[in-house]
Coordinates of C-alpha atoms in Angstrom, one line a residue:
M1 CA -65.2 -52.2 43.2
E2 CA -65.4 -49.0 41.4
N3 CA -62.2 -47.9 43.9
L4 CA -60.6 -51.2 43.7
I5 CA -61.1 -51.5 40.4
S6 CA -59.7 -47.6 39.7
N7 CA -57.0 -48.6 41.5
T8 CA -56.2 -51.1 39.9
L9 CA -56.5 -49.3 36.2
K10 CA -54.5 -46.7 38.0
A11 CA -51.0 -48.4 39.1
N12 CA -51.6 -50.9 35.8
L13 CA -52.0 -47.0 33.9
L14 CA -48.3 -46.1 36.4
E15 CA -46.5 -49.4 35.7
N16 CA -47.1 -49.0 31.4
A17 CA -46.8 -45.6 31.1
P18 CA -44.4 -44.8 28.2
V19 CA -42.5 -42.1 30.5
I20 CA -40.1 -43.2 33.3
I21 CA -42.5 -43.0 36.5
A22 CA -40.5 -43.8 39.5
Y23 CA -41.5 -43.5 43.5
H24 CA -38.3 -41.5 45.7
D25 CA -38.5 -41.7 49.7
L26 CA -36.9 -39.0 51.5
E27 CA -33.5 -40.0 51.6
H28 CA -33.4 -40.2 46.8
N29 CA -34.1 -43.9 47.5
I30 CA -36.5 -45.8 44.9
L31 CA -39.0 -47.4 46.1
W32 CA -41.0 -48.1 42.8
A33 CA -40.3 -47.5 39.4
N34 CA -42.2 -48.6 36.5
K35 CA -41.1 -50.6 33.7
A36 CA -40.4 -48.2 31.1
Y37 CA -37.8 -47.0 34.1
Q38 CA -36.7 -50.7 34.0
M39 CA -36.3 -50.7 30.2
A40 CA -34.4 -47.1 30.5
T41 CA -31.7 -48.8 32.9
G42 CA -31.6 -52.2 31.7
L43 CA -32.0 -53.3 34.7
S44 CA -35.0 -54.9 36.8
L45 CA -37.2 -53.4 39.7
Q46 CA -35.0 -56.1 42.5
E47 CA -32.1 -54.4 41.4
I48 CA -33.7 -51.0 41.3
E49 CA -35.4 -50.9 44.2
G50 CA -33.8 -49.2 47.3
K51 CA -31.1 -47.0 45.9
K52 CA -29.9 -43.9 45.0
C53 CA -31.2 -42.5 41.7
Y54 CA -28.1 -41.3 40.4
S55 CA -26.1 -44.4 41.3
V56 CA -28.9 -46.4 39.5
W57 CA -28.1 -44.1 35.6
G58 CA -24.0 -45.4 36.8
L59 CA -22.9 -41.9 38.1
A60 CA -21.1 -41.1 41.3
K61 CA -23.0 -38.5 42.4
P62 CA -26.7 -36.8 42.2
C63 CA -27.3 -35.1 39.4
R64 CA -27.1 -31.5 39.0
N65 CA -30.1 -29.2 39.8
C66 CA -32.1 -33.2 40.4
P67 CA -35.8 -31.9 40.5
V68 CA -36.3 -35.0 43.3
I69 CA -34.2 -33.0 45.6
T70 CA -35.4 -29.8 44.8
A71 CA -39.1 -31.7 45.7
I72 CA -38.5 -33.0 48.7
K73 CA -36.8 -29.7 50.3
T74 CA -38.8 -27.0 48.6
G75 CA -42.2 -28.3 48.7
E76 CA -43.0 -28.0 45.5
P77 CA -42.6 -29.0 41.8
A78 CA -39.9 -28.8 39.8
E79 CA -38.5 -30.1 36.5
A80 CA -34.9 -30.1 34.7
E81 CA -33.3 -30.6 31.8
L82 CA -30.7 -33.7 32.8
T83 CA -28.4 -33.4 29.1
P84 CA -24.9 -35.1 29.4
E85 CA -23.7 -31.4 27.9
N86 CA -25.1 -30.1 31.7
Q87 CA -23.7 -33.2 33.6
D88 CA -21.0 -34.2 34.7
H89 CA -19.6 -37.4 33.0
W90 CA -23.1 -38.3 31.7
P91 CA -22.3 -41.0 29.2
E92 CA -23.5 -40.4 25.6
T93 CA -25.8 -43.5 25.5
Q94 CA -28.3 -42.6 28.4
G95 CA -29.6 -39.5 25.4
S96 CA -31.2 -36.8 27.0
W97 CA -34.5 -36.5 29.2
L98 CA -36.7 -33.8 31.6
S99 CA -37.5 -34.8 34.8
K100 CA -39.7 -33.3 36.7
S101 CA -40.8 -34.0 39.8
T102 CA -44.2 -33.2 42.9
P103 CA -43.5 -34.3 46.3
L104 CA -45.2 -37.0 47.9
K105 CA -47.9 -35.5 51.1
D106 CA -49.6 -37.7 53.8
E107 CA -53.1 -36.3 54.5
N108 CA -51.7 -34.3 57.1
G109 CA -49.3 -32.4 54.9
K110 CA -46.9 -33.9 55.7
I111 CA -43.7 -34.8 52.8
I112 CA -43.5 -38.5 52.4
G113 CA -41.5 -38.3 49.9
A114 CA -42.0 -37.3 45.9
I115 CA -42.7 -38.7 42.4
E116 CA -40.7 -38.6 39.4
T117 CA -41.1 -38.4 35.6
A118 CA -39.5 -38.5 32.8
F119 CA -38.8 -37.5 29.0
D120 CA -36.8 -39.0 27.1
I121 CA -36.0 -35.7 24.9
T122 CA -33.0 -37.5 23.0
E123 CA -35.1 -37.1 19.8
H124 CA -36.1 -32.9 20.0
K125 CA -32.1 -31.9 21.1
G126 CA -31.3 -33.1 18.2
F127 CA -33.4 -31.6 16.2
E128 CA -32.9 -28.3 18.7
A129 CA -29.2 -29.6 17.7
S130 CA -29.6 -29.6 14.1
L131 CA -32.2 -26.5 14.2
R132 CA -28.9 -23.9 15.8
E133 CA -26.9 -26.1 13.4
S134 CA -28.7 -24.9 10.5
E135 CA -29.5 -21.1 11.5
E136 CA -25.9 -21.2 12.7
T137 CA -24.6 -22.0 9.1
L138 CA -27.8 -20.4 7.4
K139 CA -26.1 -16.8 10.2
F140 CA -22.8 -17.6 8.8
A141 CA -24.1 -18.0 4.8
Q142 CA -25.3 -14.6 5.2
S143 CA -22.6 -13.3 7.1
V144 CA -20.5 -14.2 3.8
G145 CA -22.7 -13.5 1.8
K146 CA -23.5 -10.2 3.1
I147 CA -27.1 -11.6 2.8
G148 CA -29.9 -10.7 5.2
S149 CA -33.1 -11.9 5.2
W150 CA -36.7 -9.9 6.3
W151 CA -40.1 -10.6 6.1
Y152 CA -43.6 -7.7 6.3
D153 CA -46.1 -8.6 8.4
P154 CA -47.9 -5.3 5.8
V155 CA -51.4 -5.4 8.5
M156 CA -48.5 -4.3 11.3
R157 CA -46.5 -2.6 8.3
T158 CA -43.3 -3.7 10.5
A159 CA -40.9 -5.8 8.9
N160 CA -39.1 -9.1 11.1
W161 CA -34.5 -8.7 10.7
T162 CA -32.2 -11.3 10.2
E163 CA -28.7 -10.1 12.4
E164 CA -26.9 -9.8 9.1
M165 CA -29.9 -7.1 8.4
F166 CA -29.0 -4.8 10.6
R167 CA -25.0 -5.2 10.6
I168 CA -25.6 -3.9 6.3
F169 CA -28.6 -1.1 7.6
G170 CA -25.1 -0.7 10.3
L171 CA -27.3 -0.9 13.4
D172 CA -27.6 -2.9 16.5
P173 CA -29.5 -5.7 16.2
Q174 CA -32.8 -5.8 18.1
P175 CA -35.6 -8.4 18.7
E176 CA -38.7 -5.7 18.2
A177 CA -39.8 -5.1 14.8
V178 CA -39.5 -2.5 12.8
P179 CA -41.5 0.1 11.4
Y180 CA -41.7 0.6 7.5
E181 CA -41.7 3.9 8.2
D182 CA -38.0 3.2 9.5
H183 CA -36.8 2.3 6.3
R184 CA -37.1 6.2 5.1
K185 CA -34.0 7.1 7.2
I186 CA -31.9 3.8 5.4
I187 CA -33.1 4.3 1.9
H188 CA -31.1 7.1 0.3
P189 CA -33.6 9.6 -0.4
D190 CA -32.8 9.7 -4.1
D191 CA -34.0 6.1 -3.9
W192 CA -37.4 6.0 -1.8
D193 CA -40.1 7.0 -4.1
R194 CA -38.9 3.9 -6.0
F195 CA -38.2 1.6 -2.9
D196 CA -42.1 2.3 -1.8
A197 CA -43.3 2.4 -5.5
A198 CA -42.5 -1.2 -5.1
V199 CA -43.1 -2.4 -1.8
T200 CA -47.2 -0.9 -2.8
R201 CA -46.8 -2.4 -6.3
A202 CA -46.0 -5.7 -4.0
V203 CA -48.6 -5.2 -2.0
T204 CA -51.7 -4.6 -4.3
E205 CA -50.7 -7.0 -6.8
G206 CA -48.4 -9.8 -5.5
V207 CA -45.7 -8.9 -7.9
G208 CA -42.7 -9.7 -7.0
Y209 CA -39.6 -7.0 -6.6
D210 CA -36.0 -7.0 -7.5
L211 CA -34.0 -3.7 -7.2
E212 CA -30.4 -1.9 -6.8
L213 CA -29.9 0.7 -4.1
R214 CA -28.0 3.2 -2.4
I215 CA -28.3 3.5 2.1
T216 CA -27.1 5.3 4.0
H217 CA -25.1 4.2 7.3
P218 CA -25.5 6.7 11.1
T219 CA -22.0 7.2 9.5
G220 CA -23.2 9.3 7.0
K221 CA -21.6 6.7 4.7
I222 CA -23.0 5.7 1.2
G223 CA -23.6 1.9 0.1
Y224 CA -25.0 -0.7 -2.0
V225 CA -27.9 -3.4 -1.9
N226 CA -29.4 -5.5 -3.5
S227 CA -33.0 -6.1 -2.3
R228 CA -35.4 -9.1 -3.7
C229 CA -39.2 -10.4 -2.8
I230 CA -41.7 -12.0 -3.2
A231 CA -45.4 -12.3 -2.0
Q232 CA -47.4 -15.0 -0.4
K233 CA -50.6 -15.1 -0.5
D234 CA -53.6 -16.4 1.1
N235 CA -56.5 -18.7 -0.5
D236 CA -58.1 -15.5 -1.3
G237 CA -55.5 -14.2 -3.4
V238 CA -54.7 -11.3 -0.9
V239 CA -51.1 -10.7 0.1
T240 CA -50.4 -11.7 3.5
R241 CA -46.5 -11.0 4.4
L242 CA -43.4 -9.9 1.9
I243 CA -40.5 -12.1 2.2
G244 CA -37.3 -11.7 1.0
T245 CA -33.7 -10.5 0.9
T246 CA -31.0 -7.9 1.0
Q247 CA -27.3 -8.2 0.1
D248 CA -24.6 -6.0 0.2
V249 CA -23.3 -5.5 -3.2
T250 CA -21.1 -2.3 -2.0
E251 CA -18.2 -3.7 -2.4
H252 CA -19.2 -5.1 -5.6
K253 CA -20.7 -1.9 -6.3
Q254 CA -16.7 -0.3 -5.9
A255 CA -15.3 -3.1 -7.6
D256 CA -17.3 -2.5 -10.7
E257 CA -16.9 0.9 -10.9
H258 CA -13.2 0.4 -10.4
I259 CA -13.3 -2.2 -13.2
K260 CA -14.9 0.6 -15.5
F261 CA -11.8 3.1 -14.2
L262 CA -9.2 0.8 -14.9
S263 CA -11.3 0.2 -18.2
T264 CA -11.3 3.7 -19.2
A265 CA -7.7 4.3 -17.9
M266 CA -6.6 1.4 -20.1
E267 CA -8.3 3.1 -23.5
Q268 CA -7.2 6.4 -22.9
A269 CA -3.4 6.0 -21.6
S270 CA -1.2 7.4 -23.6
E271 CA 1.6 4.3 -23.8
G272 CA 0.1 1.5 -26.1
I273 CA -1.5 -1.8 -23.8
A274 CA -2.0 -5.3 -25.8
L275 CA -3.5 -8.6 -24.2
S276 CA -2.7 -11.7 -25.0
D277 CA -3.0 -14.9 -24.7
L278 CA -0.2 -17.6 -23.5
E279 CA 0.5 -18.4 -27.1
G280 CA 0.5 -14.5 -27.7
N281 CA -2.0 -14.0 -29.5
L282 CA -3.7 -11.4 -28.7
T283 CA -7.1 -10.0 -27.1
H284 CA -7.3 -6.5 -26.0
V285 CA -5.6 -3.4 -27.3
N286 CA -6.1 -0.1 -26.7
Q287 CA -6.1 2.9 -29.3
T288 CA -3.1 4.3 -28.1
W289 CA -1.2 1.1 -29.1
V290 CA -3.6 0.7 -32.6
E291 CA -2.4 4.2 -33.9
M292 CA 1.5 3.2 -32.6
H293 CA 1.5 1.0 -34.9
G294 CA 0.1 2.6 -37.7
Y295 CA -3.6 0.7 -37.4
K296 CA -7.4 2.1 -37.2
S297 CA -9.0 -0.1 -34.8
P298 CA -8.8 -2.6 -33.0
G299 CA -10.8 -5.5 -34.7
E300 CA -7.9 -5.4 -37.0
L301 CA -5.7 -6.4 -34.1
V302 CA -7.8 -8.5 -31.7
G303 CA -6.9 -12.2 -32.7
R304 CA -3.5 -12.0 -34.7
N305 CA -0.5 -13.6 -33.4
L306 CA 2.6 -10.6 -31.5
S307 CA 4.6 -12.0 -34.2
I308 CA 3.2 -9.8 -36.9
F309 CA 5.2 -6.3 -34.6
H310 CA 8.6 -8.6 -35.3
T311 CA 10.8 -9.4 -38.5
P312 CA 12.1 -13.4 -37.9
E313 CA 14.9 -11.7 -36.4
Q314 CA 14.0 -10.0 -33.6
L315 CA 11.5 -12.9 -32.9
K316 CA 14.9 -14.9 -32.4
N317 CA 17.2 -12.5 -31.3
E318 CA 15.0 -9.5 -28.9
V319 CA 11.6 -11.4 -28.8
E320 CA 12.7 -15.0 -27.5
P321 CA 14.7 -14.0 -24.6
F322 CA 12.6 -11.4 -24.0
I323 CA 9.7 -13.1 -22.7
A324 CA 12.1 -16.6 -21.7
S325 CA 13.4 -13.0 -18.7
M326 CA 9.3 -12.6 -18.4
I327 CA 8.2 -15.9 -17.9
K328 CA 11.3 -16.6 -16.0
N329 CA 11.0 -13.5 -14.3
G330 CA 7.0 -12.6 -13.9
H331 CA 8.1 -9.4 -16.2
C332 CA 10.3 -7.2 -18.1
N333 CA 11.3 -4.9 -19.0
G334 CA 13.9 -2.8 -21.8
E335 CA 13.2 -1.2 -25.7
V336 CA 12.3 -3.4 -28.4
W337 CA 12.0 -2.7 -31.5
H338 CA 8.2 -2.9 -33.2
I339 CA 7.1 -2.7 -37.3
R340 CA 4.6 -0.8 -38.0
K341 CA 1.6 -1.8 -40.5
D342 CA 3.6 -0.1 -43.6
G343 CA 6.7 -1.8 -43.1
K344 CA 8.6 0.4 -41.0
P345 CA 10.8 -0.2 -37.5
F346 CA 10.1 1.8 -34.2
P347 CA 12.1 1.3 -30.9
T348 CA 9.2 1.3 -28.1
L349 CA 10.0 0.7 -24.4
M350 CA 8.7 -2.1 -23.4
A351 CA 6.9 -3.0 -20.0
T352 CA 5.9 -6.3 -20.0
T353 CA 3.8 -8.9 -17.0
L354 CA 3.4 -12.3 -16.3
L355 CA -0.6 -12.6 -15.2
K356 CA -1.7 -15.4 -12.8
D357 CA -4.9 -16.5 -11.7
E358 CA -5.9 -16.7 -7.8
I359 CA -3.7 -20.1 -7.7
G360 CA -1.0 -18.1 -9.2
N361 CA -1.4 -20.4 -12.7
P362 CA 0.0 -17.9 -16.0
I363 CA -3.0 -17.5 -17.9
A364 CA -2.0 -14.3 -19.9
F365 CA 0.6 -11.8 -21.0
S366 CA 0.1 -8.3 -20.7
G367 CA 1.9 -5.1 -22.4
M368 CA 3.4 -1.8 -22.3
A369 CA 4.7 0.0 -25.5
K370 CA 6.2 3.5 -25.3
D371 CA 7.3 5.2 -29.1
I372 CA 10.6 6.1 -27.8
T373 CA 11.1 7.5 -31.2
D374 CA 11.2 11.2 -30.3
I375 CA 13.4 10.0 -27.3
K376 CA 16.1 8.4 -29.1
K377 CA 16.4 10.8 -31.0
A378 CA 16.3 13.8 -28.4
E379 CA 19.6 11.2 -27.2
E380 CA 21.2 11.2 -30.5
T381 CA 21.0 14.7 -30.4
L382 CA 22.7 14.9 -26.3
A383 CA 25.0 12.3 -26.7
E384 CA 25.9 14.7 -30.2
S385 CA 26.0 17.6 -27.7
E386 CA 27.9 15.6 -24.4
E387 CA 30.5 14.5 -27.5
R388 CA 30.6 18.6 -28.9
L389 CA 31.4 19.6 -24.9
A390 CA 33.7 16.6 -24.4
L391 CA 35.9 18.2 -26.8
A392 CA 35.6 21.6 -25.9
I393 CA 36.3 20.6 -22.3
K394 CA 39.3 19.2 -23.7
G395 CA 40.4 21.3 -26.1
A396 CA 40.2 24.0 -23.1
D397 CA 41.9 21.9 -20.4
L398 CA 39.0 22.2 -18.4
G399 CA 38.9 19.6 -15.1
M400 CA 35.1 19.5 -14.4
W401 CA 33.8 19.1 -10.5
D402 CA 30.3 18.5 -8.9
W403 CA 30.2 19.7 -5.4
N404 CA 26.7 17.6 -2.7
V405 CA 26.7 20.5 -1.2
E406 CA 23.9 19.2 1.5
T407 CA 26.2 15.7 1.6
G408 CA 29.5 16.7 0.4
E409 CA 30.3 14.1 -1.8
A410 CA 32.0 15.3 -5.2
A411 CA 33.1 13.8 -8.7
Y412 CA 36.4 15.6 -10.4
S413 CA 37.1 14.9 -13.5
D414 CA 40.5 12.5 -14.7
R415 CA 41.6 16.2 -15.5
W416 CA 40.8 18.0 -12.4
A417 CA 42.6 15.5 -11.1
T418 CA 46.1 15.0 -13.3
M419 CA 45.9 18.9 -13.7
L420 CA 47.8 18.3 -10.1
G421 CA 49.6 15.0 -10.6
Y422 CA 47.0 12.7 -9.6
E423 CA 45.0 9.9 -10.8
L424 CA 41.6 10.2 -9.7
D425 CA 41.2 7.1 -7.9
E426 CA 43.3 8.1 -5.7
L427 CA 41.4 11.7 -4.4
A428 CA 38.5 11.0 -1.9
P429 CA 35.0 12.2 -3.9
D430 CA 34.8 14.3 -1.4
I431 CA 34.5 18.3 -0.2
S432 CA 37.8 17.2 1.6
T433 CA 40.3 17.0 -1.1
F434 CA 39.0 20.0 -2.6
E435 CA 39.7 21.6 1.3
T436 CA 43.0 19.9 1.8
L437 CA 44.3 20.6 -1.1
M438 CA 43.7 24.5 -0.8
H439 CA 46.4 26.9 -0.4
P440 CA 45.5 28.1 4.0
E441 CA 47.0 31.7 2.8
D442 CA 43.8 31.1 0.2
K443 CA 41.4 30.1 1.9
D444 CA 39.3 32.2 4.1
R445 CA 39.1 34.4 -0.1
V446 CA 37.9 31.0 -1.8
N447 CA 35.4 30.4 1.4
G448 CA 34.1 34.0 1.4
L449 CA 33.5 34.1 -1.9
I450 CA 31.0 30.8 -1.9
N451 CA 29.1 31.7 0.5
Q452 CA 28.5 35.4 -1.4
H453 CA 27.5 33.1 -4.1
F454 CA 25.5 30.5 -2.4
E455 CA 23.7 33.8 -0.7
N456 CA 23.3 35.6 -4.2
T457 CA 23.4 33.4 -7.0
D458 CA 23.6 36.6 -9.0
F459 CA 27.1 36.9 -7.9
E460 CA 29.9 35.5 -9.4
Y461 CA 31.8 33.3 -8.5
N462 CA 35.3 33.2 -10.0
V463 CA 38.6 33.2 -8.4
D464 CA 42.0 32.1 -8.6
F465 CA 43.7 30.5 -5.2
R466 CA 46.3 27.4 -5.8
L467 CA 46.5 24.0 -5.1
K468 CA 48.7 22.0 -3.8
T469 CA 50.1 18.8 -6.4
K470 CA 51.2 15.8 -5.1
S471 CA 54.7 16.3 -5.1
G472 CA 54.6 18.9 -2.6
G473 CA 54.2 21.8 -5.7
W474 CA 51.6 24.4 -5.8
R475 CA 49.4 25.5 -8.9
W476 CA 47.4 28.3 -8.9
I477 CA 44.0 27.4 -10.4
N478 CA 41.3 29.4 -11.8
A479 CA 37.9 28.4 -10.6
R480 CA 34.3 28.7 -11.8
G481 CA 31.0 27.5 -10.4
R482 CA 27.6 28.0 -10.7
V483 CA 24.8 27.0 -7.7
F484 CA 22.4 24.6 -10.2
D485 CA 19.7 23.1 -7.3
R486 CA 17.9 24.5 -4.3
N487 CA 15.4 23.3 -1.5
K488 CA 12.1 25.1 -1.1
D489 CA 14.0 27.2 1.4
N490 CA 16.9 28.1 -1.2
K491 CA 19.1 26.7 0.6
P492 CA 21.8 25.3 -2.1
L493 CA 21.8 21.4 -2.7
R494 CA 23.7 20.9 -6.1
M495 CA 26.6 23.4 -7.4
V496 CA 29.0 23.0 -10.9
G497 CA 32.1 24.4 -11.8
T498 CA 35.1 23.9 -14.0
H499 CA 38.8 24.8 -13.3
I500 CA 42.0 25.4 -15.2
D501 CA 45.9 25.4 -14.3
I502 CA 46.6 29.6 -14.7
T503 CA 50.3 29.0 -13.4
D504 CA 52.4 28.9 -17.0
S505 CA 49.8 32.8 -17.2
I506 CA 50.2 33.7 -13.7
N507 CA 54.1 33.2 -14.2
L508 CA 54.1 35.2 -17.5
Q509 CA 52.9 37.3 -15.9
A510 CA 55.5 38.2 -12.6
Q511 CA 57.7 38.0 -15.7
F512 CA 56.1 40.8 -17.9
I513 CA 56.1 43.1 -14.3
Q514 CA 59.9 42.2 -13.6
A515 CA 60.8 43.4 -17.3
Q516 CA 58.6 46.3 -16.9
K517 CA 60.1 47.4 -13.8
M518 CA 64.0 47.1 -15.4
E519 CA 62.7 48.7 -18.5
S520 CA 61.6 52.0 -16.2
V521 CA 64.8 51.3 -14.7
G522 CA 66.9 51.7 -17.5
R523 CA 64.7 54.1 -18.0
M524 CA 65.9 56.8 -15.2
A525 CA 68.8 55.6 -15.7
G526 CA 69.4 57.4 -19.5
G527 CA 67.8 60.1 -18.0
V528 CA 70.2 60.7 -14.8
A529 CA 72.9 60.3 -18.1
H530 CA 71.7 63.0 -20.0
D531 CA 71.4 65.8 -17.1
Y532 CA 74.9 64.8 -15.7
N533 CA 76.0 65.1 -19.7
N534 CA 75.0 68.5 -19.6
V535 CA 76.1 69.9 -16.9
L536 CA 79.3 67.8 -17.4
S537 CA 80.2 69.7 -20.7
V538 CA 79.8 72.7 -19.1
I539 CA 82.1 72.4 -16.4
I540 CA 84.6 71.0 -19.5
G541 CA 84.1 74.0 -21.5
F542 CA 84.9 76.0 -18.2
T543 CA 88.4 74.2 -17.9
E544 CA 89.1 74.8 -21.3
L545 CA 88.5 78.6 -21.0
A546 CA 90.4 78.6 -18.0
I547 CA 93.9 76.2 -19.4
D548 CA 94.3 79.5 -21.9
G549 CA 94.2 82.2 -19.0
V550 CA 97.0 80.2 -16.9
D551 CA 100.8 79.8 -17.1
P552 CA 101.4 76.6 -19.2
T553 CA 103.8 75.3 -17.3
G554 CA 102.3 76.3 -14.1
P555 CA 100.8 73.4 -11.4
L556 CA 97.4 75.1 -11.8
C557 CA 97.2 74.3 -15.5
D558 CA 98.4 70.7 -14.7
N559 CA 95.2 70.4 -12.5
L560 CA 93.4 71.9 -15.0
K561 CA 94.1 69.2 -17.7
E562 CA 93.2 67.0 -14.8
V563 CA 89.7 68.0 -15.0
L564 CA 89.5 67.4 -18.9
G565 CA 91.0 63.5 -17.9

């Protein structure tokens, strides 16, 4: 009776168990299934009996890694998770199951089938997925924020790190806990004592800490971290664990240093720098701007409007168009006259920029001003000098040339062209123009002198040669020039010089030489005539004496008279 009751109880337990249970034959056909199985599939026992397990669940083929098949095949218990993720065509509505199967044997140990139990793990899997998602979200958040988390066991003196902790320190992740002493290799030597003291106090007194520390990467690179912790205590007030975060603040630190550097550079800049809101109210000015405008401190200007630096006429005629151009183009550069505190105007070179936020909305104006009073005076002086030079060149009737030796480009003045009968736009701006117009007989001599000057600047380039005019004639030119720029190898880069037409001088010189020749011939002819007269006087004297000694009526006398003419 006890066995009967026992078997009945066992049958009821199997029939009403909260997990699904089924008995399979060697062909994997279901011979029996409990109520939980029937409820899970929505089928009655009659609809289940004699069918393959997979067909009962609406599948076309056995489950991948089916534990029933494995148990019957191996004779050993088997289990597998059956989920929509690891099975083909497994409906989401069927959830996820942990299936376990044990081979069923007869009294001789022969396998006659298998008992399958399955547990609904859908909710558990959901928890696992949520946990994984939370872990991934935390990992992503830590990666984005460059924040690693850790906990420290003061008894074992070891710390467990998240992956981000390893990344911050430039190390490969490892599953093992990190010995406390290994932190000494990471924390900068100059910061170790401060860190060690904070940890010791947290462990002994339960006081958390918030530290900025330098760290040393395996590459030797120095980084910065912010490390925080709280202490967890047991019921007796003994610290059992430190929990904390470590954030990589290297970029923030570098950004802060960069901002400090820019701020220092702005304050010490030799140009005046000012910031204003979009209404033109000053929010910041450096000391150069302050002193440039005749004030003593930034406090005198911050909060005031930019209009104090301009007259109403300037605001209308100069400043408003300037600002309009800046708003349109994002920046504007140019000369703008400002007014000092004492009311005196002075010229500035302004570079103004429209500042925008991350999404492109205008937020402020920035301006950089340079007092160009001295430059304007220098420009005036230079203009006067250039005017005097131009007058001197014009008065001397000089033609100017400027030769880029590297490129062959050459700039000629109007007079350089007109002295040859050309207009300037008729000549190519190239050294070949000069070479083409030069008389063939002069080229070698001129080029030789140019090369001598290239090799030795002390050698003066001063030469006379002939250039062909537009009408086909030749004009004599005197050229002077000098190399004004050389490269690091002392090769000439730029040569500048003058031309002057000396044709009339050459012609006058030729006429003078001809006159000198004629004068020499005249002097020679006079000398010859003088010598001839001397000889002739002697002849005449002797002829006259001979006439006196001959018969006046004879033929000899007639001949002598013929000599006297």
